[in-house]
GROMACS .gro file of C-alpha atoms in nm:
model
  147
    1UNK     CA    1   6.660  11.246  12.636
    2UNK     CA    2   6.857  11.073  12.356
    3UNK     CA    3   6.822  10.724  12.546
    4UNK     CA    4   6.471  10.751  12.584
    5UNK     CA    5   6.448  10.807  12.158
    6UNK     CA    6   6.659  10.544  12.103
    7UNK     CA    7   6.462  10.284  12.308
    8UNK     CA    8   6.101  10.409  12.126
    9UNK     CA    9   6.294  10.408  11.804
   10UNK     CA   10   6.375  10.017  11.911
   11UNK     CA   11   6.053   9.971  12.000
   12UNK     CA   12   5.932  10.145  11.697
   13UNK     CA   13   6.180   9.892  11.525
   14UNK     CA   14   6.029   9.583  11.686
   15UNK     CA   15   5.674   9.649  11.633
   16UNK     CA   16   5.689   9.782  11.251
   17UNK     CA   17   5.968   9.484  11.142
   18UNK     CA   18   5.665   9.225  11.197
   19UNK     CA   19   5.837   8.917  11.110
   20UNK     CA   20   6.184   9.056  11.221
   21UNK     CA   21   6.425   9.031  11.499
   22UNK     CA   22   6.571   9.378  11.597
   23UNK     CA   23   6.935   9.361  11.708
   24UNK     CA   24   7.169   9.546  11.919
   25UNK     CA   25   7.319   9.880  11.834
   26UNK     CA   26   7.660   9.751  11.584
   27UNK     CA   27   7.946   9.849  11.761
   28UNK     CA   28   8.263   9.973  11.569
   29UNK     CA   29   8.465   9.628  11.516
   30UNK     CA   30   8.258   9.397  11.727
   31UNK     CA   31   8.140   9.066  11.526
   32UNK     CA   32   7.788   8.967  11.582
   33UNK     CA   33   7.656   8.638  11.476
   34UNK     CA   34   7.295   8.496  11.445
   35UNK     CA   35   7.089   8.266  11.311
   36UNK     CA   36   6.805   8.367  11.058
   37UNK     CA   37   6.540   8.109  10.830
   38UNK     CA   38   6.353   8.181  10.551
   39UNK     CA   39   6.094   8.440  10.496
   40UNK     CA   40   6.261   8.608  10.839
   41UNK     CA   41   6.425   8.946  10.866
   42UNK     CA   42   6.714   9.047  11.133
   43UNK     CA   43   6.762   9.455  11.164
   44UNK     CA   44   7.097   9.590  11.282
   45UNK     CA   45   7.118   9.924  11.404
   46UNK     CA   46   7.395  10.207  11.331
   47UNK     CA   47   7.345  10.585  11.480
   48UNK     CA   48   7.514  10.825  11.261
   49UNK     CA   49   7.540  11.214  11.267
   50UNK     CA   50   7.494  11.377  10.965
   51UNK     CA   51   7.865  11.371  10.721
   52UNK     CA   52   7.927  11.094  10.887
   53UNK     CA   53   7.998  10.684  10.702
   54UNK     CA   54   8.004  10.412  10.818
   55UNK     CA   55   8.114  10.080  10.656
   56UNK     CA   56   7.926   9.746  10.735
   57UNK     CA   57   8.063   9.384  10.644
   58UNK     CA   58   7.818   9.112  10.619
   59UNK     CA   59   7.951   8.766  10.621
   60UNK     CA   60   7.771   8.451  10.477
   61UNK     CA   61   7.856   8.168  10.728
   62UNK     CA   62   7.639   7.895  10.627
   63UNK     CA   63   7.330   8.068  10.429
   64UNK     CA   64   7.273   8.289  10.110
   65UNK     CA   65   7.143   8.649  10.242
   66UNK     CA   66   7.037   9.003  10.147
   67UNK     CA   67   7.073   9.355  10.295
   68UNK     CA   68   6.924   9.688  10.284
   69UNK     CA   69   7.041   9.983  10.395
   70UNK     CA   70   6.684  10.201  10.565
   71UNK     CA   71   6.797  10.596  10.670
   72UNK     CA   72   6.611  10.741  10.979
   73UNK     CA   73   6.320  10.928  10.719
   74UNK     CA   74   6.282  10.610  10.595
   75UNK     CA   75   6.435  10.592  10.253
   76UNK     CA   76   6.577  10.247  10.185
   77UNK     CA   77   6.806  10.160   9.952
   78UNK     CA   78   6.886   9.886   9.708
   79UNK     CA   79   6.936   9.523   9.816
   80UNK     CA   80   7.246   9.450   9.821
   81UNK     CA   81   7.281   9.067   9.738
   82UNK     CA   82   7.603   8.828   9.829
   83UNK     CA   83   7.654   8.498   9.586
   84UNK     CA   84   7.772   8.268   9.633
   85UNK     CA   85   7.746   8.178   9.973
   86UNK     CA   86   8.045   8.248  10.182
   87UNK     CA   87   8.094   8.582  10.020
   88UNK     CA   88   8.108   8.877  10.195
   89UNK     CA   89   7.854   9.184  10.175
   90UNK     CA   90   7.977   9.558  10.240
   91UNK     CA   91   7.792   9.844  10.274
   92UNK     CA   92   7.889  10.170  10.271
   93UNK     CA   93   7.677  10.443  10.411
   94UNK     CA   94   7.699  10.805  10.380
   95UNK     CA   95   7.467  10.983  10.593
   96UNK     CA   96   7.300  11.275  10.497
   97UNK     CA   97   7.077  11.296  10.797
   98UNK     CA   98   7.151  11.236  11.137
   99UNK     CA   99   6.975  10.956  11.277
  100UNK     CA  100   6.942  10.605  11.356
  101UNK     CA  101   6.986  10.390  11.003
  102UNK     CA  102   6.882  10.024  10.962
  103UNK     CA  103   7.101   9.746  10.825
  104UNK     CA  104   6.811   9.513  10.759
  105UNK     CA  105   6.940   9.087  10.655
  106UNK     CA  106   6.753   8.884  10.527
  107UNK     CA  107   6.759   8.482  10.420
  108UNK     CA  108   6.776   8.457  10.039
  109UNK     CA  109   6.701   8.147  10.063
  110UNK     CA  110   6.304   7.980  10.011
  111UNK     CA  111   6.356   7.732  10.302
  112UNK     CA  112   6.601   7.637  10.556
  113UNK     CA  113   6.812   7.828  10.807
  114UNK     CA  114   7.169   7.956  10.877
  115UNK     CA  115   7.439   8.177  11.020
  116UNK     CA  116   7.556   8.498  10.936
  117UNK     CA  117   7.821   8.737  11.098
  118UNK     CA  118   7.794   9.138  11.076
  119UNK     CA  119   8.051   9.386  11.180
  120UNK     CA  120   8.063   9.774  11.165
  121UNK     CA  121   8.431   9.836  11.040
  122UNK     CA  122   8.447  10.181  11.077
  123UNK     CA  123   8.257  10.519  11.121
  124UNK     CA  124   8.420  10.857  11.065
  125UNK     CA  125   8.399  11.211  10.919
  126UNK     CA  126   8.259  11.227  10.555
  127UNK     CA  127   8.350  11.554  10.418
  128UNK     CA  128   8.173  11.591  10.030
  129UNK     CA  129   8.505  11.560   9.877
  130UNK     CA  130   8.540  11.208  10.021
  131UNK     CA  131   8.189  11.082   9.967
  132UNK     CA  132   8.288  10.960   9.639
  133UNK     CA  133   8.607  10.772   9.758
  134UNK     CA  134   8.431  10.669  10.065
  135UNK     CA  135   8.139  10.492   9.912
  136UNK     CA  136   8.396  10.215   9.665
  137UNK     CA  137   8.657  10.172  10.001
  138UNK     CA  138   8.444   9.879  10.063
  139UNK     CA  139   8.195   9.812   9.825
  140UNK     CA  140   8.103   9.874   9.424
  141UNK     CA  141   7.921  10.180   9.406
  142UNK     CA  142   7.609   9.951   9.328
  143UNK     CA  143   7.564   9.873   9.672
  144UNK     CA  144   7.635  10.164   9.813
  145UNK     CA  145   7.398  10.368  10.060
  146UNK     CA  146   7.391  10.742   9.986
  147UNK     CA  147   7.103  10.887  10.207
   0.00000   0.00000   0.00000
């Protein structure tokens, strides 16, 4: 039963990103690349239980981009930004709900096109007493994800 919600949440994903490009499910340490232009959107997907964080690193091959962070009731969270190009993005996320969360990238860039790489770097137990710690091991607390 799972599979079949995962695929209409996919679908789901597809239809309602409009000028996006859903991705594959991140896997924990595999690196996936892709090329995105202006004014386009590429959404990563990460399936959580609830307690559980995950950190995601966003590198900035050869264009300027954005990511948010959207939690499976559909809270997003701040952009997180990465300047200059080159520099890497992490995300920490912390869920609160089980579910399936978005990483969504997008070009911050008004024209052109590019490469980025993302890669989920880890995902384990978030007891309350960590959430604190867990949210700065990879990022400043302003871009981390608390949902």
């Amino acid at each position: 039963m799972l599979v079949g919600v995962r695929f209409w949440l996919t679908v789901f994903t597809l239809i309602a990103g409009g000028l996006g490009c859903a991705g594959a499910e991140l896997v924990v340490g595999q690196r996936v690349e892709r090329e995105i232009s202006a004014g386009k959107d590429e959404v990563h997907t990460v399936t959580l239980a609830a307690g559980q964080y995950a950190g995601v690193e966003i590198e900035q091959l050869s264009i300027s981009v954005s990511a948010r962070v959207t939690g499976p009731v559909g809270k997003a969270g701040d952009p997180a930004f990465g300047f200059p190009p080159r520099t890497p993005i992490a995300v920490g996320i912390v869920a609160e709900t089980a579910g399936v969360y978005e990483v969504r990238i997008r070009a911050a860039v008004p024209q052109g096109s590019g490469r980025y790489a993302i890669r989920l770097l880890e995902v384990i137990a978030a007891a309350d007493r960590d959430k604190p710690a867990l949210l700065t091991r990879y990022t400043s607390p302003r871009l981390a994800q608390l949902f």
